[in-house]
């Protein structure tokens, strides 16, 4: 379930602590760790089934550790890009696909998933849902406006339940179409339309696991800090949840590109929408961070009136303000920094020259902010959210001398592709879903 029936986001009534002592999990595999972390949240999937779902979800990763921690210079990078589409979204969407399949099977029903993508989410959702029983997937992307790698990652998937739809329009057009179709309540109910966007709670939960994995791979230090390249506030919100579960993450370094609404919020208390600017870290070109509302909810806790005022003000005017005195004294450990395209390219170059390690542009934003905002006394871990080979033109500009490739991307070359074209019109889209959907 993406949204609650009143249009708000779902949160657990309370954030539980781990049932087992984290120290007992030092030798655990990624799947065992995930199982222990999910267990206190999930009471409607039998333990045996949950174990199988988790094992299956993380067997598709090319590294046996799933999210290996790598030392880069004095610091660390957590590689989140060993899944089928080479971006961190695989970690949640592989799990979500198997959870959906399990629940639909149990309830003997079906789902038509509709999504809009500017690139990464669409391919990760397709990789997570392809071949699943009782699910059809319709992913819209703006024709000609995603990178050729991203388009191939979607259109080379031949499973019969996958439908990549090129829309004759922009990404905003795709999102408007999505909203329009979801607003048609009877269509939504008849066709059992569902979403896989980043506000889905199961995605947030799946992402908390790798923060525990950092702690174990670092040898369980007294405290550590993470630098997280941020767009929709999903990844770093998972860090916040892990911290509330008892993990000693002292600083949550929130890295944005020039789309710095979150940076400005933590500096001034003012949350105000600007125009989106297009940067070299496109997965973070977001102004309204969908998961942020969840954090504001925890900040206000029982002061529900204030919370509602904040949300309503933002919805109606694109701007809302929190009293800085309402934020916890150390901002719950959040510190922020906004990184320009120039600084991103410079960080890719410097890191390569000093260590030989190649960063993707999103990870470079994270590391740059991390180095600025770190506490020097404790380890710094930057989350690597994509493999650099996904961004060949920027890497060519930043590091013309380096060879950046990945066998998964090379293997897409020359594969047959399949996509449908639909004009920017919601009745055409509905007709398409109706004829193909269950
Ligand atoms: C989605 C994405 C991000 C942003 O993550 P959020 O959870 O939206 O903050 C960062 N980097 C890459 C490569 C992504 O695909």
Coordinates of C-alpha atoms and ligand atoms in Angstrom, one line a residue:
X1 CA 0.0 0.0 0.0
X2 CA 1.6 3.2 -1.1
X3 CA -0.5 5.8 0.7
X4 CA -3.0 5.6 3.5
X5 CA -6.7 6.1 2.5
X6 CA -6.6 9.7 3.7
X7 CA -3.6 10.4 1.3
X8 CA -1.1 10.5 4.2
X9 CA 2.0 8.2 4.5
X10 CA 2.0 5.1 6.7
X11 CA 4.3 4.9 9.7
X12 CA 4.6 2.2 12.4
X13 CA 2.9 3.1 15.6
X14 CA 6.3 2.7 17.3
X15 CA 9.7 1.9 16.0
X16 CA 10.7 -1.4 17.7
X17 CA 14.2 -2.4 18.9
X18 CA 15.8 -5.5 17.6
X19 CA 14.6 -8.6 19.4
X20 CA 18.1 -10.1 19.4
X21 CA 21.3 -8.4 20.6
X22 CA 23.0 -6.9 17.6
X23 CA 26.3 -8.3 18.9
X24 CA 25.0 -11.8 18.4
X25 CA 24.5 -11.1 14.7
X26 CA 28.2 -10.3 14.0
X27 CA 28.6 -13.4 11.9
X28 CA 25.2 -13.2 10.2
X29 CA 24.8 -13.2 6.4
X30 CA 22.9 -10.3 4.9
X31 CA 19.7 -12.4 4.6
X32 CA 19.9 -13.5 8.2
X33 CA 20.4 -9.9 9.3
X34 CA 17.4 -8.7 7.1
X35 CA 15.2 -11.4 8.6
X36 CA 16.0 -10.3 12.2
X37 CA 15.4 -6.7 11.4
X38 CA 12.1 -7.3 9.6
X39 CA 10.7 -9.7 12.2
X40 CA 9.5 -7.2 14.8
X41 CA 7.7 -5.2 12.1
X42 CA 5.9 -8.0 10.3
X43 CA 3.3 -10.1 11.9
X44 CA 1.2 -11.2 8.9
X45 CA 3.8 -13.3 7.1
X46 CA 4.8 -16.6 8.6
X47 CA 8.4 -16.7 9.8
X48 CA 9.3 -19.6 7.4
X49 CA 7.8 -17.7 4.5
X50 CA 9.5 -14.4 5.5
X51 CA 12.9 -16.3 5.6
X52 CA 12.3 -17.7 2.1
X53 CA 11.3 -14.3 0.7
X54 CA 14.4 -12.6 2.1
X55 CA 16.7 -15.4 0.9
X56 CA 15.3 -15.2 -2.6
X57 CA 15.4 -11.4 -2.7
X58 CA 19.2 -11.2 -1.9
X59 CA 20.3 -14.2 -4.1
X60 CA 20.2 -12.0 -7.2
X61 CA 23.1 -9.8 -6.0
X62 CA 26.6 -10.2 -7.6
X63 CA 28.5 -9.8 -4.3
X64 CA 28.1 -12.4 -1.6
X65 CA 28.0 -9.7 1.1
X66 CA 25.2 -8.0 -0.9
X67 CA 26.3 -4.5 0.3
X68 CA 30.1 -4.8 0.7
X69 CA 32.0 -2.1 2.7
X70 CA 35.1 -0.9 0.8
X71 CA 37.9 1.3 2.2
X72 CA 38.6 4.3 0.0
X73 CA 41.5 6.4 1.3
X74 CA 40.9 7.0 5.1
X75 CA 37.2 6.4 4.8
X76 CA 34.7 3.9 3.7
X77 CA 32.1 3.5 0.9
X78 CA 29.2 1.1 1.2
X79 CA 28.5 -0.3 -2.3
X80 CA 24.8 -0.6 -2.8
X81 CA 25.0 -1.2 -6.5
X82 CA 25.5 -5.0 -6.8
X83 CA 21.9 -5.7 -7.8
X84 CA 20.5 -6.4 -11.2
X85 CA 20.1 -2.7 -12.3
X86 CA 23.3 -1.4 -10.5
X87 CA 21.5 1.1 -8.3
X88 CA 20.5 1.0 -4.6
X89 CA 16.8 0.8 -5.4
X90 CA 17.3 -2.9 -6.2
X91 CA 17.8 -3.6 -2.5
X92 CA 14.2 -2.6 -1.7
X93 CA 12.5 -3.5 -5.0
X94 CA 13.8 -7.1 -5.1
X95 CA 12.3 -7.6 -1.7
X96 CA 9.1 -5.8 -2.5
X97 CA 8.5 -7.9 -5.7
X98 CA 8.7 -11.1 -3.6
X99 CA 6.5 -9.7 -0.8
X100 CA 3.8 -8.6 -3.4
X101 CA 3.9 -12.1 -5.0
X102 CA 3.5 -13.8 -1.6
X103 CA 0.6 -11.6 -0.5
X104 CA -1.3 -11.8 -3.8
X105 CA -0.9 -15.5 -3.8
X106 CA -2.2 -15.8 -0.3
X107 CA -5.2 -13.5 -1.0
X108 CA -5.8 -15.1 -4.4
X109 CA -5.9 -11.8 -6.1
X110 CA -3.9 -9.7 -8.6
X111 CA -2.3 -6.3 -9.0
X112 CA -1.6 -3.9 -11.9
X113 CA 1.3 -1.8 -10.9
X114 CA 1.5 1.6 -12.6
X115 CA 4.6 3.8 -12.3
X116 CA 6.3 6.8 -13.9
X117 CA 10.1 7.0 -14.0
X118 CA 12.8 9.4 -15.2
X119 CA 15.2 6.4 -15.1
X120 CA 16.4 4.4 -12.1
X121 CA 13.2 3.5 -10.3
X122 CA 11.5 2.1 -13.4
X123 CA 14.3 -0.3 -14.2
X124 CA 14.6 -1.4 -10.6
X125 CA 10.8 -1.9 -10.3
X126 CA 10.8 -3.9 -13.6
X127 CA 13.8 -6.1 -12.4
X128 CA 11.9 -6.7 -9.1
X129 CA 8.6 -7.6 -10.6
X130 CA 9.3 -9.3 -13.9
X131 CA 7.9 -12.8 -14.2
X132 CA 6.0 -12.5 -10.9
X133 CA 2.6 -14.2 -10.9
X134 CA -0.6 -12.1 -10.6
X135 CA 1.2 -8.8 -11.3
X136 CA 1.2 -6.7 -14.4
X137 CA 3.7 -3.8 -14.5
X138 CA 3.2 -0.6 -16.5
X139 CA 6.1 1.8 -16.4
X140 CA 5.9 5.1 -18.2
X141 CA 8.9 7.0 -19.2
X142 CA 9.3 10.2 -21.3
X143 CA 10.2 9.2 -24.9
X144 CA 13.8 10.2 -25.7
X145 CA 14.4 11.8 -22.3
X146 CA 16.0 9.0 -20.4
X147 CA 19.6 7.9 -21.0
X148 CA 20.0 5.1 -23.5
X149 CA 21.3 2.8 -20.8
X150 CA 18.3 3.4 -18.7
X151 CA 15.9 2.9 -21.6
X152 CA 17.6 -0.4 -22.5
X153 CA 17.4 -1.6 -18.9
X154 CA 13.6 -1.3 -19.2
X155 CA 12.9 -2.2 -22.8
X156 CA 15.1 -5.3 -23.1
X157 CA 13.0 -7.2 -20.4
X158 CA 10.9 -9.6 -22.4
X159 CA 8.7 -11.1 -19.6
X160 CA 5.1 -11.0 -20.7
X161 CA 3.9 -9.1 -17.5
X162 CA 6.2 -6.2 -18.2
X163 CA 5.1 -3.2 -20.2
X164 CA 7.4 -0.3 -20.8
X165 CA 5.5 2.7 -22.2
X166 CA 7.2 5.5 -24.0
X167 CA 5.0 8.6 -23.4
X168 CA 5.1 11.4 -25.9
X169 CA 5.9 14.1 -23.4
X170 CA 8.1 15.1 -20.4
X171 CA 8.7 13.3 -17.1
X172 CA 6.2 15.8 -15.5
X173 CA 3.7 14.7 -18.1
X174 CA 4.2 11.1 -17.1
X175 CA 3.6 12.0 -13.4
X176 CA 0.5 14.0 -14.2
X177 CA -0.9 11.0 -16.2
X178 CA -0.1 8.8 -13.2
X179 CA -2.0 11.1 -10.8
X180 CA -4.9 11.5 -13.2
X181 CA -5.3 7.7 -13.5
X182 CA -5.0 7.1 -9.8
X183 CA -7.6 9.8 -9.1
X184 CA -10.2 7.8 -11.1
X185 CA -11.3 5.8 -8.0
X186 CA -13.6 3.3 -9.8
X187 CA -10.9 2.6 -12.5
X188 CA -8.3 2.2 -9.7
X189 CA -10.5 -0.3 -7.8
X190 CA -11.7 -2.2 -10.8
X191 CA -8.2 -2.7 -12.1
X192 CA -6.6 -3.1 -8.7
X193 CA -4.0 -0.5 -9.5
X194 CA -1.0 -0.4 -7.2
X195 CA 2.2 1.7 -6.9
X196 CA 5.8 1.0 -6.1
X197 CA 7.0 4.5 -5.4
X198 CA 9.5 5.4 -2.8
X199 CA 6.9 6.1 -0.1
X200 CA 6.1 2.5 0.2
X201 CA 6.9 1.5 3.8
X202 CA 8.4 -1.9 2.8
X203 CA 11.0 0.0 0.8
X204 CA 12.0 2.1 3.7
X205 CA 12.2 -1.0 5.9
X206 CA 14.3 -3.0 3.5
X207 CA 16.8 -0.1 3.4
X208 CA 17.4 -0.1 7.1
X209 CA 19.2 -3.4 6.9
X210 CA 22.4 -2.1 5.2
X211 CA 22.9 0.4 8.0
X212 CA 23.2 -2.5 10.4
X213 CA 25.4 -4.2 7.9
X214 CA 27.8 -1.2 8.0
X215 CA 28.0 -1.5 11.8
X216 CA 28.9 -5.2 11.6
X217 CA 31.4 -4.7 8.8
X218 CA 33.1 -1.9 10.7
X219 CA 33.6 -4.2 13.6
X220 CA 30.9 -2.6 15.8
X221 CA 32.5 0.7 16.7
X222 CA 31.2 3.0 19.5
X223 CA 29.7 5.3 16.9
X224 CA 29.9 6.0 13.2
X225 CA 28.5 8.5 10.7
X226 CA 27.0 8.1 7.2
X227 CA 26.9 10.4 4.2
X228 CA 23.8 9.8 2.0
X229 CA 23.2 11.2 -1.4
X230 CA 19.6 12.3 -1.1
X231 CA 16.6 13.0 -3.4
X232 CA 13.3 11.7 -2.0
X233 CA 14.6 11.3 1.6
X234 CA 14.0 7.6 1.4
X235 CA 17.5 6.2 1.9
X236 CA 18.5 8.6 4.7
X237 CA 15.1 8.2 6.4
X238 CA 15.9 4.5 6.6
X239 CA 19.2 5.5 8.4
X240 CA 17.0 7.6 10.9
X241 CA 14.8 4.5 11.5
X242 CA 17.9 2.3 12.1
X243 CA 19.2 4.9 14.6
X244 CA 15.8 4.9 16.4
X245 CA 16.1 1.1 16.6
X246 CA 19.3 1.6 18.6
X247 CA 22.1 1.7 16.0
X248 CA 24.9 4.2 17.0
X249 CA 24.8 6.4 13.9
X250 CA 26.0 9.7 15.4
X251 CA 25.7 11.9 12.3
X252 CA 23.3 11.6 9.4
X253 CA 25.0 13.7 6.7
X254 CA 22.4 14.6 4.2
X255 CA 23.9 15.4 0.8
X256 CA 22.0 17.2 -1.9
X257 CA 22.9 18.6 -5.3
X258 CA 21.7 22.1 -6.3
X259 CA 18.1 21.0 -5.5
X260 CA 18.7 21.9 -1.9
X261 CA 15.2 22.2 -0.3
X262 CA 16.2 19.8 2.5
X263 CA 19.5 21.6 3.2
X264 CA 17.6 24.9 3.5
X265 CA 15.1 23.3 5.8
X266 CA 17.6 22.1 8.3
X267 CA 19.4 25.5 8.2
X268 CA 16.3 27.7 8.5
X269 CA 13.2 25.7 9.4
X270 CA 11.6 26.8 6.1
X271 CA 10.5 24.1 3.7
X272 CA 9.8 25.8 0.4
X273 CA 9.5 24.3 -3.1
X274 CA 11.7 25.8 -5.9
X275 CA 12.0 25.0 -9.6
X276 CA 13.8 21.7 -10.2
X277 CA 17.2 22.2 -11.7
X278 CA 18.8 19.5 -13.8
X279 CA 22.2 18.4 -12.5
X280 CA 24.8 15.7 -13.2
X281 CA 23.2 13.6 -10.4
X282 CA 19.8 13.2 -12.0
X283 CA 18.3 10.7 -9.5
X284 CA 18.5 13.5 -7.0
X285 CA 16.8 16.2 -9.1
X286 CA 13.8 16.4 -6.8
X287 CA 12.3 19.3 -5.0
X288 CA 9.6 17.7 -2.9
X289 CA 11.0 14.8 -1.0
X290 CA 8.1 12.4 -0.6
X291 CA 9.4 10.7 2.6
X292 CA 10.2 13.9 4.5
X293 CA 6.6 14.1 5.9
X294 CA 7.4 11.0 7.9
X295 CA 10.3 12.6 9.6
X296 CA 8.2 15.7 10.4
X297 CA 5.6 13.4 11.9
X298 CA 8.2 11.9 14.3
X299 CA 9.5 15.4 15.1
X300 CA 6.0 16.6 16.2
X301 CA 5.1 13.3 17.8
X302 CA 1.9 13.9 19.8
X303 CA 1.5 17.6 18.6
X304 CA -0.7 16.4 15.7
X305 CA -2.3 19.9 15.2
X306 CA 1.1 21.4 14.4
X307 CA 2.0 18.5 12.2
X308 CA -1.3 19.0 10.2
X309 CA -0.7 22.7 9.9
X310 CA 2.8 22.1 8.4
X311 CA 1.6 19.6 5.9
X312 CA -1.5 21.6 4.9
X313 CA 0.5 24.7 4.5
X314 CA 3.0 23.0 2.2
X315 CA 0.2 21.4 0.1
X316 CA -1.7 24.6 -0.4
X317 CA 1.2 27.1 -0.8
X318 CA 4.4 25.2 -1.5
X319 CA 5.9 26.5 1.7
X320 CA 5.8 25.6 5.4
X321 CA 7.8 26.6 8.4
X322 CA 8.8 24.7 11.5
X323 CA 10.0 26.6 14.6
X324 CA 13.6 25.7 15.0
X325 CA 12.9 25.2 18.7
X326 CA 10.5 22.4 17.7
X327 CA 13.5 20.5 16.2
X328 CA 15.4 18.2 18.6
X329 CA 18.5 20.0 20.0
X330 CA 21.0 18.3 17.7
X331 CA 18.5 17.9 14.8
X332 CA 18.5 14.1 15.5
X333 CA 22.0 14.0 14.2
X334 CA 21.1 15.4 10.7
X335 CA 23.6 17.8 9.2
X336 CA 23.3 18.9 5.6
X337 CA 25.4 20.2 2.7
X338 CA 24.5 21.1 -0.9
X339 CA 27.1 20.2 -3.6
X340 CA 27.4 21.8 -7.1
X341 CA 28.1 20.0 -10.3
X342 CA 31.6 21.5 -10.4
X343 CA 32.3 20.1 -6.9
X344 CA 30.9 16.8 -7.9
X345 CA 33.3 16.4 -10.9
X346 CA 36.2 17.6 -8.8
X347 CA 35.4 15.0 -6.1
X348 CA 35.3 12.2 -8.8
X349 CA 38.7 13.4 -10.1
X350 CA 40.4 13.9 -6.7
X351 CA 39.2 10.5 -5.4
X352 CA 40.4 8.7 -8.5
X353 CA 43.8 10.5 -8.3
X354 CA 44.3 9.8 -4.6
X355 CA 42.9 6.2 -4.4
X356 CA 42.1 4.8 -7.8
X357 CA 38.4 4.4 -6.8
X358 CA 35.8 5.5 -9.3
X359 CA 32.7 7.2 -7.9
X360 CA 29.4 7.7 -9.7
X361 CA 28.1 11.3 -9.6
X362 CA 25.6 10.6 -6.8
X363 CA 28.1 9.0 -4.6
X364 CA 30.5 11.9 -5.3
X365 CA 27.9 14.3 -4.0
X366 CA 27.6 12.2 -0.9
X367 CA 31.4 11.9 -0.3
X368 CA 31.9 15.6 -0.9
X369 CA 29.3 16.5 1.7
X370 CA 30.6 13.9 4.1
X371 CA 34.1 15.3 4.0
X372 CA 32.8 18.8 4.8
X373 CA 30.5 17.8 7.6
X374 CA 32.2 14.8 9.2
X375 CA 33.2 14.4 12.8
X376 CA 36.9 13.5 12.6
X377 CA 36.8 11.2 15.6
X378 CA 34.6 8.4 14.2
X379 CA 34.5 6.4 10.9
X380 CA 32.7 8.0 7.9
X381 CA 30.8 5.8 5.5
X382 CA 29.5 7.2 2.2
X383 CA 26.6 5.3 0.6
X384 CA 27.4 4.5 -3.0
X385 CA 24.0 4.5 -4.7
X386 CA 24.9 3.6 -8.3
X387 CA 27.7 2.0 -10.3
X388 CA 29.6 4.7 -12.3
X389 CA 29.1 2.8 -15.6
X390 CA 25.5 3.9 -15.5
X391 CA 26.6 7.4 -16.2
X392 CA 29.0 7.1 -19.1
X393 CA 28.9 10.6 -20.4
X394 CA 29.6 12.3 -17.1
X395 CA 32.4 9.9 -16.3
X396 CA 33.9 10.5 -19.7
X397 CA 33.9 14.2 -18.8
X398 CA 35.3 13.8 -15.3
X399 CA 37.8 10.9 -16.0
X400 CA 38.5 10.7 -19.7
X401 CA 41.6 8.5 -18.9
X402 CA 39.6 5.8 -17.0
X403 CA 37.8 2.8 -18.4
X404 CA 34.4 2.6 -16.8
X405 CA 32.3 -0.4 -17.8
X406 CA 30.2 -3.1 -16.3
X407 CA 29.3 -6.5 -17.8
X408 CA 25.6 -6.1 -17.1
X409 CA 25.5 -2.8 -19.2
X410 CA 27.7 -4.3 -21.9
X411 CA 25.4 -7.2 -22.2
X412 CA 22.4 -4.9 -23.1
X413 CA 24.1 -3.9 -26.3
X414 CA 22.3 -5.4 -29.3
X415 CA 19.6 -7.1 -27.3
X416 CA 16.1 -7.0 -28.8
X417 CA 13.8 -4.4 -27.2
X418 CA 10.1 -4.0 -26.7
X419 CA 8.1 -0.9 -25.8
X420 CA 4.7 0.6 -26.5
X421 CA 4.0 4.2 -27.5
X422 CA 1.2 6.1 -26.0
X423 CA 0.4 9.7 -26.5
X424 CA 0.1 12.1 -23.5
X425 CA -3.5 11.4 -22.8
X426 CA -5.0 9.6 -19.8
X427 CA -7.9 7.9 -21.7
X428 CA -5.4 6.3 -24.1
X429 CA -3.4 5.1 -21.2
X430 CA -6.4 3.7 -19.4
X431 CA -7.5 1.9 -22.5
X432 CA -4.0 0.3 -22.8
X433 CA -4.1 -0.9 -19.2
X434 CA -7.7 -2.2 -19.6
X435 CA -6.9 -4.3 -22.6
X436 CA -3.7 -5.8 -21.1
X437 CA -4.4 -5.8 -17.4
X438 CA -5.9 -8.8 -15.6
Ligands
LIG1 C1 17.0 7.2 -6.0 C2 18.5 7.5 -6.0 C3 19.0 8.4 -5.0 C4 18.2 9.2 -4.0 O1 17.7 8.4 -3.0 P1 16.4 8.8 -2.1 O2 16.0 7.7 -1.4 O3 15.3 9.3 -3.1 O4 16.9 10.0 -1.3 C5 20.4 8.7 -5.0 N1 21.2 8.1 -5.9 C6 20.7 7.2 -6.8 C7 21.7 6.6 -7.8 C8 19.4 6.9 -6.9 O5 18.9 6.1 -7.9

